């Protein structure tokens, strides 16, 4: 008889990225700490200041199981350098507390608003 055909194990599918989880990812210290981090690190783009540009940049990114972040995308931008600055500062954040589903850390797609408001004299 012919030898049995070799069965290829299924290729590992890329780890699922959740959009809704029992416990959302969190910046270390919570959203108030995130606000302080942004305030300390964001440099208002000169081009935005010169053009009186203010507004909210919304970023979406993946928080991995180890709390690292990747795949940052601008969902809503205001331009004039603000979008790039929001991405630059988000890349500087320390590891986040990962999101959890059924008690285990999972990859989560997460969004945050970053508000650019012109300094008042």
mmCIF file of C-alpha atoms in Angstrom:
data_model
loop_
_atom_site.group_PDB
_atom_site.id
_atom_site.type_symbol
_atom_site.label_atom_id
_atom_site.label_comp_id
_atom_site.label_asym_id
_atom_site.label_seq_id
_atom_site.Cartn_x
_atom_site.Cartn_y
_atom_site.Cartn_z
ATOM 1 C CA UNK A 1 0.000 0.000 0.000
ATOM 2 C CA UNK A 2 1.053 3.622 -0.538
ATOM 3 C CA UNK A 3 2.506 5.383 2.513
ATOM 4 C CA UNK A 4 0.064 7.721 4.245
ATOM 5 C CA UNK A 5 0.166 11.294 2.947
ATOM 6 C CA UNK A 6 2.022 13.695 5.200
ATOM 7 C CA UNK A 7 -0.397 16.045 6.903
ATOM 8 C CA UNK A 8 0.865 19.598 7.110
ATOM 9 C CA UNK A 9 0.072 21.207 10.448
ATOM 10 C CA UNK A 10 -2.118 24.261 9.943
ATOM 11 C CA UNK A 11 -0.118 27.471 9.653
ATOM 12 C CA UNK A 12 -0.420 29.451 12.870
ATOM 13 C CA UNK A 13 -2.913 32.208 12.257
ATOM 14 C CA UNK A 14 -1.857 35.642 13.290
ATOM 15 C CA UNK A 15 -2.850 36.271 16.870
ATOM 16 C CA UNK A 16 -6.331 37.759 17.024
ATOM 17 C CA UNK A 17 -6.606 41.473 17.747
ATOM 18 C CA UNK A 18 -9.643 42.267 19.899
ATOM 19 C CA UNK A 19 -11.681 45.456 19.581
ATOM 20 C CA UNK A 20 -13.817 44.862 22.691
ATOM 21 C CA UNK A 21 -12.445 43.195 25.813
ATOM 22 C CA UNK A 22 -13.463 42.675 29.415
ATOM 23 C CA UNK A 23 -10.579 44.877 30.584
ATOM 24 C CA UNK A 24 -9.282 47.630 28.299
ATOM 25 C CA UNK A 25 -5.580 48.377 27.978
ATOM 26 C CA UNK A 26 -4.472 51.234 30.196
ATOM 27 C CA UNK A 27 -1.669 53.763 30.270
ATOM 28 C CA UNK A 28 0.355 53.282 33.498
ATOM 29 C CA UNK A 29 -1.450 55.390 36.112
ATOM 30 C CA UNK A 30 -4.624 55.775 34.053
ATOM 31 C CA UNK A 31 -5.916 58.461 31.736
ATOM 32 C CA UNK A 32 -5.019 61.368 34.041
ATOM 33 C CA UNK A 33 -1.384 60.188 33.981
ATOM 34 C CA UNK A 34 -1.663 59.903 30.176
ATOM 35 C CA UNK A 35 -2.859 63.525 30.042
ATOM 36 C CA UNK A 36 0.124 64.649 32.143
ATOM 37 C CA UNK A 37 2.487 62.631 29.931
ATOM 38 C CA UNK A 38 1.070 64.330 26.831
ATOM 39 C CA UNK A 39 1.279 67.776 28.426
ATOM 40 C CA UNK A 40 4.924 67.226 29.309
ATOM 41 C CA UNK A 41 6.016 65.778 25.966
ATOM 42 C CA UNK A 42 3.940 67.369 23.205
ATOM 43 C CA UNK A 43 5.652 70.216 21.393
ATOM 44 C CA UNK A 44 3.034 72.311 19.631
ATOM 45 C CA UNK A 45 4.049 72.346 15.962
ATOM 46 C CA UNK A 46 5.190 75.803 14.817
ATOM 47 C CA UNK A 47 3.194 75.420 11.597
ATOM 48 C CA UNK A 48 0.023 74.811 13.641
ATOM 49 C CA UNK A 49 0.721 77.818 15.896
ATOM 50 C CA UNK A 50 1.367 80.109 12.913
ATOM 51 C CA UNK A 51 -1.919 79.032 11.326
ATOM 52 C CA UNK A 52 -3.976 79.080 14.564
ATOM 53 C CA UNK A 53 -4.680 75.358 14.207
ATOM 54 C CA UNK A 54 -6.226 73.517 17.123
ATOM 55 C CA UNK A 55 -8.245 70.340 17.315
ATOM 56 C CA UNK A 56 -8.388 66.703 18.234
ATOM 57 C CA UNK A 57 -6.183 64.036 16.665
ATOM 58 C CA UNK A 58 -7.569 60.521 17.112
ATOM 59 C CA UNK A 59 -5.037 57.712 16.961
ATOM 60 C CA UNK A 60 -5.719 53.986 16.761
ATOM 61 C CA UNK A 61 -3.025 51.475 17.662
ATOM 62 C CA UNK A 62 -2.544 47.924 18.865
ATOM 63 C CA UNK A 63 -1.588 47.240 22.478
ATOM 64 C CA UNK A 64 0.254 43.921 22.507
ATOM 65 C CA UNK A 65 0.140 41.271 25.229
ATOM 66 C CA UNK A 66 3.388 42.649 26.701
ATOM 67 C CA UNK A 67 2.008 46.219 26.789
ATOM 68 C CA UNK A 68 4.077 47.444 23.848
ATOM 69 C CA UNK A 69 2.252 49.389 21.157
ATOM 70 C CA UNK A 70 2.447 49.140 17.381
ATOM 71 C CA UNK A 71 0.599 49.879 14.165
ATOM 72 C CA UNK A 72 -0.270 53.498 15.044
ATOM 73 C CA UNK A 73 -2.739 55.038 12.592
ATOM 74 C CA UNK A 74 -4.290 58.517 12.443
ATOM 75 C CA UNK A 75 -8.083 58.046 12.347
ATOM 76 C CA UNK A 76 -8.832 61.776 12.424
ATOM 77 C CA UNK A 77 -6.178 64.410 11.994
ATOM 78 C CA UNK A 78 -5.947 68.188 11.999
ATOM 79 C CA UNK A 79 -2.779 68.520 9.904
ATOM 80 C CA UNK A 80 -0.125 71.253 10.187
ATOM 81 C CA UNK A 81 2.257 68.878 11.985
ATOM 82 C CA UNK A 82 -0.177 67.944 14.787
ATOM 83 C CA UNK A 83 -0.846 64.421 13.480
ATOM 84 C CA UNK A 84 2.871 63.608 13.263
ATOM 85 C CA UNK A 85 3.506 65.086 16.708
ATOM 86 C CA UNK A 86 0.701 62.985 18.239
ATOM 87 C CA UNK A 87 2.211 59.823 16.709
ATOM 88 C CA UNK A 88 5.732 60.807 17.849
ATOM 89 C CA UNK A 89 4.629 61.271 21.453
ATOM 90 C CA UNK A 90 2.496 58.104 21.515
ATOM 91 C CA UNK A 91 5.587 56.130 20.429
ATOM 92 C CA UNK A 92 7.396 57.498 23.522
ATOM 93 C CA UNK A 93 4.895 56.094 26.033
ATOM 94 C CA UNK A 94 6.050 53.443 28.486
ATOM 95 C CA UNK A 95 4.511 49.979 28.220
ATOM 96 C CA UNK A 96 0.771 49.984 28.740
ATOM 97 C CA UNK A 97 -1.121 47.554 30.953
ATOM 98 C CA UNK A 98 -2.412 45.089 28.346
ATOM 99 C CA UNK A 99 -6.092 44.445 27.773
ATOM 100 C CA UNK A 100 -7.524 41.215 29.150
ATOM 101 C CA UNK A 101 -10.120 38.747 27.963
ATOM 102 C CA UNK A 102 -11.101 35.736 30.104
ATOM 103 C CA UNK A 103 -8.316 36.639 32.534
ATOM 104 C CA UNK A 104 -5.497 36.519 29.995
ATOM 105 C CA UNK A 105 -3.607 39.303 28.240
ATOM 106 C CA UNK A 106 -4.645 39.759 24.604
ATOM 107 C CA UNK A 107 -3.788 42.106 21.731
ATOM 108 C CA UNK A 108 -6.277 44.978 21.588
ATOM 109 C CA UNK A 109 -6.991 47.652 18.996
ATOM 110 C CA UNK A 110 -7.373 50.864 20.999
ATOM 111 C CA UNK A 111 -8.029 54.533 20.195
ATOM 112 C CA UNK A 112 -7.112 57.719 22.036
ATOM 113 C CA UNK A 113 -7.878 61.382 21.387
ATOM 114 C CA UNK A 114 -4.997 63.841 21.647
ATOM 115 C CA UNK A 115 -6.189 67.437 21.883
ATOM 116 C CA UNK A 116 -4.126 70.306 20.542
ATOM 117 C CA UNK A 117 -5.287 73.627 21.971
ATOM 118 C CA UNK A 118 -3.470 76.874 21.339
ATOM 119 C CA UNK A 119 -1.848 78.461 24.374
ATOM 120 C CA UNK A 120 -3.695 81.561 25.520
ATOM 121 C CA UNK A 121 -1.662 84.652 26.303
#
